[in-house]
Coordinates of C-alpha atoms and ligand atoms in Angstrom, one line a residue:
X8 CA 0.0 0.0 0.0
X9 CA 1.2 3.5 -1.0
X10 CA 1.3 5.6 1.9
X11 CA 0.9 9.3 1.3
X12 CA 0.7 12.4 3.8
X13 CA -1.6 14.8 3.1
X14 CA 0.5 18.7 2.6
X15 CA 0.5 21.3 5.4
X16 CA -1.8 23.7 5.8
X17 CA 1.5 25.8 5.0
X18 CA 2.5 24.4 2.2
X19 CA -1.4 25.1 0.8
X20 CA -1.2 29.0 1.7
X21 CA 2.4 29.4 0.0
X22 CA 1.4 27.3 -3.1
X23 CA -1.8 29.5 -3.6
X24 CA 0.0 32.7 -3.2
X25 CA 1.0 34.0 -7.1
X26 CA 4.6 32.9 -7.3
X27 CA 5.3 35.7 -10.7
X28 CA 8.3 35.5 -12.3
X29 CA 9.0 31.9 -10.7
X30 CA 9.2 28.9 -13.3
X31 CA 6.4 26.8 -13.1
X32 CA 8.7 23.8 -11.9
X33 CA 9.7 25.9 -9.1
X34 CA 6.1 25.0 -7.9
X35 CA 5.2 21.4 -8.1
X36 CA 1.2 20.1 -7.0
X37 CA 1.8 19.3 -3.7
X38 CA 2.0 15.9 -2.6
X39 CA -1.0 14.1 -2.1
X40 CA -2.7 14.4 -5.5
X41 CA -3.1 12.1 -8.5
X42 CA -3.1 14.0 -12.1
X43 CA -6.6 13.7 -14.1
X44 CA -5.6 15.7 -17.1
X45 CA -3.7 18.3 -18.6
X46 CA -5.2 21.0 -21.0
X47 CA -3.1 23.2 -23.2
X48 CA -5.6 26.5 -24.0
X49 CA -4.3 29.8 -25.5
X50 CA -2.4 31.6 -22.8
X51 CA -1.8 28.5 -20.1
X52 CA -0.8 24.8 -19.2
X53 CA -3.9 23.8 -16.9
X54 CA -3.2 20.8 -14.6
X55 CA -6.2 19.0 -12.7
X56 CA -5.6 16.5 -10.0
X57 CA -8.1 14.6 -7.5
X58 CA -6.5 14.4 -3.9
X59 CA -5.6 11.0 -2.6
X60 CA -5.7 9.4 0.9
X61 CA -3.3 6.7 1.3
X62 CA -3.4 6.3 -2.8
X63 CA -7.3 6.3 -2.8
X64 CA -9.0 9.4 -4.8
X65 CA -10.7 11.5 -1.9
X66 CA -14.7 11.5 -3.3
X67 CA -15.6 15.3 -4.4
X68 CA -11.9 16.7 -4.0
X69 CA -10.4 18.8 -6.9
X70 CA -6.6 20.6 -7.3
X71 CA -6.3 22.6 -10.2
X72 CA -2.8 24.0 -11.0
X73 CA -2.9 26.7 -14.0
X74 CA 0.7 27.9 -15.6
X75 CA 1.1 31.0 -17.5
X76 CA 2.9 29.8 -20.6
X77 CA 4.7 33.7 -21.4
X78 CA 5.2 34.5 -17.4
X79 CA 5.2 31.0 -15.7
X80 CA 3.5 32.4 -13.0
X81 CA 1.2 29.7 -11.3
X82 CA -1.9 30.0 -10.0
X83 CA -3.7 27.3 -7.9
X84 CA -7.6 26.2 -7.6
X85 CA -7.3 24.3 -4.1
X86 CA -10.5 22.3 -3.6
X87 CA -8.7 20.1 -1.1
X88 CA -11.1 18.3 1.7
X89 CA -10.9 17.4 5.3
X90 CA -10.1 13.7 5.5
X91 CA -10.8 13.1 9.4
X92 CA -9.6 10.0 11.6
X93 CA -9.1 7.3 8.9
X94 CA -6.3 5.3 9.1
X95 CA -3.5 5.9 6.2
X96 CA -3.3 1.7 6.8
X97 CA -7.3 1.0 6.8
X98 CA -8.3 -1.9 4.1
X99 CA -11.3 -2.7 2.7
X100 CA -13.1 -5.6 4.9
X101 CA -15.5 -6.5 1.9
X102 CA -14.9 -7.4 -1.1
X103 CA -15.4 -6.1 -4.4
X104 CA -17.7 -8.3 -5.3
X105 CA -19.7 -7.8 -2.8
X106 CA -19.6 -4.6 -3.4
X107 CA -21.2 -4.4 -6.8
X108 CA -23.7 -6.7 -5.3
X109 CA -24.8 -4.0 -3.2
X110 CA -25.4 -1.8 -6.0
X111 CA -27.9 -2.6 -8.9
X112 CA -27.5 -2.9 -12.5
X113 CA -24.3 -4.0 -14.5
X114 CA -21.5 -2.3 -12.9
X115 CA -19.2 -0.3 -15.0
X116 CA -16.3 0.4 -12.6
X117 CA -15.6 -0.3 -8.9
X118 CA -13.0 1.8 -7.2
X119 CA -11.7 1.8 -3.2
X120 CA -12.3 6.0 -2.8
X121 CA -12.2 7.4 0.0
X122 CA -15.4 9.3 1.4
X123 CA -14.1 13.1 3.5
X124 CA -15.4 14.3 6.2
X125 CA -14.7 14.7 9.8
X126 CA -14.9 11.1 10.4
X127 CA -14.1 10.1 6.6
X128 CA -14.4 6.1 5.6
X129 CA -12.8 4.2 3.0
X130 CA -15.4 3.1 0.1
X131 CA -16.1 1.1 -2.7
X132 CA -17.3 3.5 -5.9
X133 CA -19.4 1.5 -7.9
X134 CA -20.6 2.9 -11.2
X135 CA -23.4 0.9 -12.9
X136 CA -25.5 1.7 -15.7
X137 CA -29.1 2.0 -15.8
X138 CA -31.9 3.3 -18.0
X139 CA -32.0 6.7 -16.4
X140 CA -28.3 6.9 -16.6
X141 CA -25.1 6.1 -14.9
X142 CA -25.2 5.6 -11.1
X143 CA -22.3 6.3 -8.4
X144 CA -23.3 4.1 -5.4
X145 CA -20.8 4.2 -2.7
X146 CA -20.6 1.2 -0.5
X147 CA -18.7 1.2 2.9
X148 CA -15.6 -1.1 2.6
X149 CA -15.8 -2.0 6.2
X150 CA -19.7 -3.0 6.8
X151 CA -20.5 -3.7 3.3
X152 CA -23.7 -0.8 3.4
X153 CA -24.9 1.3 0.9
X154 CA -23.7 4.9 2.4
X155 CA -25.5 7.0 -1.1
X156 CA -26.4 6.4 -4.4
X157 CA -25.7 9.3 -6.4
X158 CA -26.3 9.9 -10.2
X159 CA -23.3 11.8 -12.1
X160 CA -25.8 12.7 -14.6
X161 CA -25.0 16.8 -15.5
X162 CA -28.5 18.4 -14.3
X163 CA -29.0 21.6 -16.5
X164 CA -31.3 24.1 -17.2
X165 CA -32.9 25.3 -20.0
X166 CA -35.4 28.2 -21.0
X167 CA -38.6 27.5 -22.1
X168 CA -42.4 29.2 -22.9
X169 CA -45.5 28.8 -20.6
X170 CA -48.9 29.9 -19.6
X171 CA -48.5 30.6 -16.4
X172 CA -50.8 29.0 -15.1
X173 CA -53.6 29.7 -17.8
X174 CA -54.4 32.7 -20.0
X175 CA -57.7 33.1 -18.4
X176 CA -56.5 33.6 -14.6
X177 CA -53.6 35.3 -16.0
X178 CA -55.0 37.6 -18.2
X179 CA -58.3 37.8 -16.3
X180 CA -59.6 36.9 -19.3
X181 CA -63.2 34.6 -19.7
X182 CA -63.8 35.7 -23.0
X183 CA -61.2 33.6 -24.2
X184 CA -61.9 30.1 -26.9
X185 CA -59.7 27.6 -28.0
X186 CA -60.4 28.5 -32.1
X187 CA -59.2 25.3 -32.3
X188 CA -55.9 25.4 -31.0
X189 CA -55.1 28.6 -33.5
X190 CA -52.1 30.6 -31.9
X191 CA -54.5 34.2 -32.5
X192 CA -56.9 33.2 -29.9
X193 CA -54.5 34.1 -27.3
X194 CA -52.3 37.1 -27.0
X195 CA -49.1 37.1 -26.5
X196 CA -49.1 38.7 -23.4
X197 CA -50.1 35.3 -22.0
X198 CA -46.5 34.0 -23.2
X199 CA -43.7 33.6 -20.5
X200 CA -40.6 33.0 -20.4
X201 CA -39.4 30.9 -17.7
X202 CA -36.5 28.4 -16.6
X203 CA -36.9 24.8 -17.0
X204 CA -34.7 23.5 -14.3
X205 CA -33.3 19.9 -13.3
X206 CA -33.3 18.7 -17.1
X207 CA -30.9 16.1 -17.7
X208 CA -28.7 17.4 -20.7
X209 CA -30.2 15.1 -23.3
X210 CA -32.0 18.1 -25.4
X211 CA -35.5 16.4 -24.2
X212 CA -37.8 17.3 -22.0
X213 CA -36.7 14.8 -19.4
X214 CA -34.8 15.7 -15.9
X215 CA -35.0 15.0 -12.3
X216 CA -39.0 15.6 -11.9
X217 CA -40.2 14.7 -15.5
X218 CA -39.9 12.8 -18.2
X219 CA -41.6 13.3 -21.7
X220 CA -43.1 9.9 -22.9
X221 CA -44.4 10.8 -26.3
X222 CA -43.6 8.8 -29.4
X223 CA -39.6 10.1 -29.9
X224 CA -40.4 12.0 -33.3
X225 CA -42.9 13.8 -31.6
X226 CA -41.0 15.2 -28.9
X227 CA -39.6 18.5 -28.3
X228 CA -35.7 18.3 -28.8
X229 CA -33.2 21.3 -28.1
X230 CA -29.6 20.8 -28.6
X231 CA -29.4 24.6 -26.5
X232 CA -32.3 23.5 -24.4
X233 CA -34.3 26.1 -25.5
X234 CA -37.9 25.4 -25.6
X235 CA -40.4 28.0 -26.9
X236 CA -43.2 27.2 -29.1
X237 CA -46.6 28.9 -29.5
X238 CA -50.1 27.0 -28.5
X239 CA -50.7 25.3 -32.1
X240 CA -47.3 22.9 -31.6
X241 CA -47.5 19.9 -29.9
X242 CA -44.7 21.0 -28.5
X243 CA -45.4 23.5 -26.4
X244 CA -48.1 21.6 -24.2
X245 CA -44.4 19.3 -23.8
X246 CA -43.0 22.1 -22.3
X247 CA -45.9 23.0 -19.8
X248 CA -46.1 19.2 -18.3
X249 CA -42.4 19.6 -18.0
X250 CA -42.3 23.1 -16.0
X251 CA -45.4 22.2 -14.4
X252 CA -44.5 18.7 -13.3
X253 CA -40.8 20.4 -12.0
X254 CA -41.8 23.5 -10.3
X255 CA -44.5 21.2 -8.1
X256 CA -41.8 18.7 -7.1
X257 CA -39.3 21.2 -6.3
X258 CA -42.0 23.0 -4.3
X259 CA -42.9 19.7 -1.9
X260 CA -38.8 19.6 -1.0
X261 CA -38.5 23.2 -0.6
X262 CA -41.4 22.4 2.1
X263 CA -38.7 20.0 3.1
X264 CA -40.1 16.4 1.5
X265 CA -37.8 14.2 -0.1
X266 CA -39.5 11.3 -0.5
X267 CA -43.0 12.9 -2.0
X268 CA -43.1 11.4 -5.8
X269 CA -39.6 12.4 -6.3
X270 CA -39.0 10.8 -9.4
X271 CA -39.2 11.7 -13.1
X272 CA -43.0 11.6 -13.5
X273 CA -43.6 10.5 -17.3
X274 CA -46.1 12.2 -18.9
X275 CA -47.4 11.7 -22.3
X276 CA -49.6 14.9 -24.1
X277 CA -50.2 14.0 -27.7
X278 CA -51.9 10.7 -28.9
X279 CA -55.0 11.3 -26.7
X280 CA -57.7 13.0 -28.6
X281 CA -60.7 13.3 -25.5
X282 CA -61.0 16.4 -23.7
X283 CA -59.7 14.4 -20.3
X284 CA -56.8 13.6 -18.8
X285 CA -55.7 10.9 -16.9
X286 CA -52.9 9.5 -14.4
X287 CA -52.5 5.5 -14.6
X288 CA -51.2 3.6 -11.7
X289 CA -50.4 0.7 -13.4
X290 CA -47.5 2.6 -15.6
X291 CA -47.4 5.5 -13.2
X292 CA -48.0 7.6 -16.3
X293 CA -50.0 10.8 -16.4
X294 CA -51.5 11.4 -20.4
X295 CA -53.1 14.8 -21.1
X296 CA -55.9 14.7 -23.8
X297 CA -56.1 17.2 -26.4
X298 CA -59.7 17.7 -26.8
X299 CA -61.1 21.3 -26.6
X300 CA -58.7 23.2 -25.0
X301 CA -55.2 20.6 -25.2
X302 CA -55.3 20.1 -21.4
X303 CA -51.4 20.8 -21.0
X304 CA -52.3 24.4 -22.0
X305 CA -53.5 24.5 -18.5
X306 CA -51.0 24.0 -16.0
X307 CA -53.9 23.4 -13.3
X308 CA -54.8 20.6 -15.0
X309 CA -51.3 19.2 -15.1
X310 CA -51.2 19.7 -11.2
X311 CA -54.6 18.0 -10.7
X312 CA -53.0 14.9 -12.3
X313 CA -50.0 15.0 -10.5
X314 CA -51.9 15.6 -7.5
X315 CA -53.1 11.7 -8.4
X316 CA -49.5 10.8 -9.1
X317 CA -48.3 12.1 -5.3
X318 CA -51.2 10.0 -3.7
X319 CA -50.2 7.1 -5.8
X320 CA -47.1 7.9 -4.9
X321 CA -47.7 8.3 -0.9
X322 CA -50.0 5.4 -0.8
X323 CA -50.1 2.3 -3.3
X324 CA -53.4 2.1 -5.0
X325 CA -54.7 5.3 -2.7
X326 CA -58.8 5.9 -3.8
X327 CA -60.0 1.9 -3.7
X328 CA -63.4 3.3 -2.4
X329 CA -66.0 6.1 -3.8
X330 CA -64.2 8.2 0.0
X331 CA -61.0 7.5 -0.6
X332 CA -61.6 8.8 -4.3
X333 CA -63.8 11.8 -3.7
X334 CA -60.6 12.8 -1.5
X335 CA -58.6 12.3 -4.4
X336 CA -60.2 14.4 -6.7
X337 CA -60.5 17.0 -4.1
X338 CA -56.6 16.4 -3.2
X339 CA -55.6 17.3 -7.2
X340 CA -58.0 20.4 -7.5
X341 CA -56.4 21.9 -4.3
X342 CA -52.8 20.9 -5.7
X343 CA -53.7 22.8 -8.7
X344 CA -54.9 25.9 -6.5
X345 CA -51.9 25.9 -3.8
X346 CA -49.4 25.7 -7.0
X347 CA -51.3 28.7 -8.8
X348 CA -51.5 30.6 -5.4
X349 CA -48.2 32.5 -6.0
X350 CA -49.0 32.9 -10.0
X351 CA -52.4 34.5 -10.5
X352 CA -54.6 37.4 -8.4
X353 CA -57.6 36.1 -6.5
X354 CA -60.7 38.3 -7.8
X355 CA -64.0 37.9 -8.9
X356 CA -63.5 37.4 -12.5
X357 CA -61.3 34.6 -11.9
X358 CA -60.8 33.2 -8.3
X359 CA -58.3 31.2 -7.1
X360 CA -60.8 29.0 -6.1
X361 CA -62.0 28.1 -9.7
X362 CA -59.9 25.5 -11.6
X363 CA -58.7 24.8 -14.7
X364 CA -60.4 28.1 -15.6
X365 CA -59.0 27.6 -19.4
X366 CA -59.8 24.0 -20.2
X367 CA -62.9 24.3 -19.1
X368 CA -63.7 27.2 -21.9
X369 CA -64.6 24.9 -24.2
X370 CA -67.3 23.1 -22.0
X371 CA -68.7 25.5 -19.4
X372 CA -70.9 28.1 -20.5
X373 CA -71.0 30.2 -17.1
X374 CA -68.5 32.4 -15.9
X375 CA -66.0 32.0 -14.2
X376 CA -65.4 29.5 -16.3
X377 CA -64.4 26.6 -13.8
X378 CA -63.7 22.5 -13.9
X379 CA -64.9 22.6 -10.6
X380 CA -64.3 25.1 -7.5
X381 CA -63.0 24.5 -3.8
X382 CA -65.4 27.1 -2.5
X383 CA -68.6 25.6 -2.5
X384 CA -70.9 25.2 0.4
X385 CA -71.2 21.3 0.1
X386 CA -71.5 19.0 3.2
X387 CA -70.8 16.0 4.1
X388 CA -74.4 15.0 3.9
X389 CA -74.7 15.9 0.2
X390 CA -72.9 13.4 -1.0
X391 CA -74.1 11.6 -4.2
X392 CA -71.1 8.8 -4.4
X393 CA -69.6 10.2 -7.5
X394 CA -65.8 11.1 -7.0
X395 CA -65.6 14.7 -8.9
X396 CA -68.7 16.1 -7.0
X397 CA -68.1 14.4 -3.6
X398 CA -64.8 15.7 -3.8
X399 CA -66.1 19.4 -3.2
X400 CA -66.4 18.7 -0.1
X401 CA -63.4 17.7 0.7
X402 CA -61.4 20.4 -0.9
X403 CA -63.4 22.7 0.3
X404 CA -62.3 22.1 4.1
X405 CA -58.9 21.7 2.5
X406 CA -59.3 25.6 1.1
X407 CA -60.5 26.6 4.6
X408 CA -57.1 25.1 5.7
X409 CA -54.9 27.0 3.1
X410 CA -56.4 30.0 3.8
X411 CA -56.5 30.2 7.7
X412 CA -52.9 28.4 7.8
X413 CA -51.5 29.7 4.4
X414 CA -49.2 27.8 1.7
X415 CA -46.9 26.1 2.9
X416 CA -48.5 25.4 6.4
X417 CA -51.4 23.5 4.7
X418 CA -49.6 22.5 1.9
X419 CA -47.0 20.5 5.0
X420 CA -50.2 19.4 6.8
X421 CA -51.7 17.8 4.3
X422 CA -49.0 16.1 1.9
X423 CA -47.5 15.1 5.9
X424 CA -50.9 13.9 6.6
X425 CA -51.7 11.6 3.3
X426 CA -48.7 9.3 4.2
X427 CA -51.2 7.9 7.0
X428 CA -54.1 7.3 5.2
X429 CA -55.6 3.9 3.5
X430 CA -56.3 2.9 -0.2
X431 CA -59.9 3.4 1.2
X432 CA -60.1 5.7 4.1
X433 CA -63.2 7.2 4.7
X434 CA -63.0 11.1 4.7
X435 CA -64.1 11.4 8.5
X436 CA -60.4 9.0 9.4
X437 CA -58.7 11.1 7.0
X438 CA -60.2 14.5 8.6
X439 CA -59.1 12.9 12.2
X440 CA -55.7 11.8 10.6
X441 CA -54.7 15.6 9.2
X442 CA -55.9 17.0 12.4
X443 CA -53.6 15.0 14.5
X444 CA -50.6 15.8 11.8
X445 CA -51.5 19.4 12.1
X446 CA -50.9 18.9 16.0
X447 CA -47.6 17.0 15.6
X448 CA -46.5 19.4 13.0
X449 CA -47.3 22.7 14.2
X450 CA -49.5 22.0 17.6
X451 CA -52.7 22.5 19.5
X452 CA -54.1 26.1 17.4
X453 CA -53.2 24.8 13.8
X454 CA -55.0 21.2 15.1
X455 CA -57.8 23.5 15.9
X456 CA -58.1 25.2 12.5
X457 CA -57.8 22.2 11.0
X458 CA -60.3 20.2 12.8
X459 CA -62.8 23.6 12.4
X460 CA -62.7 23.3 8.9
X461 CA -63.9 19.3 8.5
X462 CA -66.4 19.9 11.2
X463 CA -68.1 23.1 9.5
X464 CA -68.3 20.5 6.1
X465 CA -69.9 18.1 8.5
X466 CA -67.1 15.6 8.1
X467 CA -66.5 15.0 11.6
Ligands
ZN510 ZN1 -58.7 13.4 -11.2

């Protein structure tokens, strides 16, 4: 075993100081480092190195040396990191093998590394291949456990076109119509630019959060990642299930949830000629008709259908019963509403409380135009055991929630809350189940509010 010594905090502080006028071999990389490459560019030699531990690559560490070629002058990029209370003569206690068995998929590479930190550990890095990519998962050498799987994939984002989240809430607009799907029957104005975050670098619409499922000659492709289509290409309705699908995900882990649907949802928005949408357990694939209104031109519908997708997600086959279902209806509709909260103004024209206030142009004939609303006066006892209407109900307590508590407080209550409940849980142990999160979560006067609002729906 090669046994190396990590430099001096010293020797770091006089390496990074400019040493002009000095040839460069007058300032060798400091022990400790292994050499990746070496670029030539125009004006210098640049040298990259990972540090080493006892001849293992430290995970995450960089050292990059860059030599004037007229001056020599040196100049150092020092991403050096702690390596805490291993031992420079610690072995791996597994084996390699059992290493890759740890991770899944055909395994590419399998390296000892060593993993920093305070208390750093010597590792296996496995690299396997997958269908969504390479993945890095780094197995402790001593107990054989999985520590992280990480994927190396480049995450990048790219700039795209939207409604945001429909040109009739946006624009205050009900006199809008689809003129089947003609780019002149909205103006510009209901255009945005915005960023599409966490795609994966491909030049589709596929990342962290969402993954395009259309036929591949009919999907979106950017080499720039740059997305922007009008209303009339299929494209653009691509783009909206992508933003849409992204911007709700990262919204649930900025409330701090990690394990909330966090996958790449597929979604599929051409090939589907009703005016319906639909998410599918069975493939865990959400598909947005095209009928009237193309669905994905209303991000509110998108959200309803993820809103299935996070159930799904939270509990397997969640809305097995005519309850269970009305709740999640109710559950997408007030997904829809908390993500639009933040997007369009709450008036009269069109209220928050109205969804899908676009689609529905093209089969409501009162305004506000509206899919259905999370303001109504429903109760408990005026339930007619059919899962869009029912549903009403339960939204409605969950509006009363969001706006007593705001956001994020009911938006945490309630996605906290769903991982408790049943395939087929009746709405009055689902009410008693999101009061008793509420006063976990946030305590006695938020378990109050909450409990007010499925009692004045007659719930419990
Ligand atoms: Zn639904």
């Amino acid at each position: 075993m090669r046994l190396r010594r990590l430099v001096t905090a010293a020797g770091i502080a006089a390496l990074a100081a400019p040493l002009t006028g000095i040839p460069a071999q007058a300032a060798p990389a400091p022990d400790g480092l292994r050499l990746l490459v070496t670029h030539q560019s125009l004006l210098a030699t640049h040298e990259w190195y990972v540090q080493t531990f006892a001849g293992h690559d430290v995970l995450g560490s960089f050292y990059a040396r860059h030599v004037d070629r007229k001056t020599g002058r040196v100049s150092v990029a020092d991403g050096r990191v702690e390596v805490g209370g291993l031992d420079a003569a610690a072995t791996p206690r597994v084996g390699a093998e059992a290493a890759r068995a740890a991770a899944s998929g055909p395994a590419l590479s399998t390296e000892v590394a060593v993993l920093p930190g305070k208390s750093a550990k010597l590792v296996y890095a496995v690299l396997t291949d997958g269908d969504a990519g390479a993945r890095r998962t780094i197995v402790d050498a001593v107990s054989g456990s999985v520590l992280k799987v990480e994927s190396p994939i480049k995450h990048v984002d790219g700039t795209g076109q939207v409604f945001s989240p429909n040109p009739v809430a946006d624009l205050q607009a009900q006199a809008l119509t689809d003129q089947r799907d003609q780019n002149r029957a909205v103006p510009d104005v209901a255009y945005h630019r915005v960023t599409l975050s966490n795609l994966d670098g491909s030049g589709s619409l596929s990342g962290d959060f969402s993954r395009n499922v259309d036929p591949r000659g009919r999907q979106a492709r950017s080499a720039t990642n740059t997305f922007v289509y009008l209303r009339e290409s299929d494209f653009f309705e691509q783009v909206m299930s992508y933003w849409g699908q992204t911007e709700a995900q990262k919204y649930i882990q900025r409330l701090g949830f990690t394990d909330v649907n966090n996958e790449p949802q597929e979604i599929k928005t051409t090939g589907f000629p009703d005016d319906n949408s639909f998410y599918d357990p069975s493939v865990d694939r959400i598909t947005m008709g095209t009928g009237g209104v193309d669905d994905a031109e209303d991000a509110e519908v998108i959200w309803h259908e993820y809103g299935h997708a996070i159930q799904d997600a939270q509990v397997p086959n969640f809305g097995d019963s005519i309850e269970a279902g009305s709740i999640g209806e109710a559950f997408g509709d007030w997904w829809a509403m908390i993500m639009s909260a933040p997007l369009q103004r709450d008036t009269a024209i069109t209220p928050l409380a109205c969804i899908a206030d676009w689609d529905s142009v093209s089969y409501t004939s009162d305004e506000p135009h509206c899919l259905r609303r999370t303001d109504t006066d429903l109760t408990y006892a005026d339930r007619i055991g059919q899962v869009h209407f029912d549903g009403q109900i339960w939204s409605r307590a969950l509006n009363d929630v969001f706006r007593a508590l705001g956001r994020d407080r009911s938006a945490t209550i309630v996605l906290e809350s769903q991982f408790s409940f049943t395939p087929t849980i009746t709405m009055a142990a689902a009410a008693q189940v999101t009061v008793d999160t509420a006063q976990a979560l946030f305590g006695a006067a938020d378990a109050a509010t909450v409990r007010a609002a499925f009692q004045a729906r007659g719930i419990i």
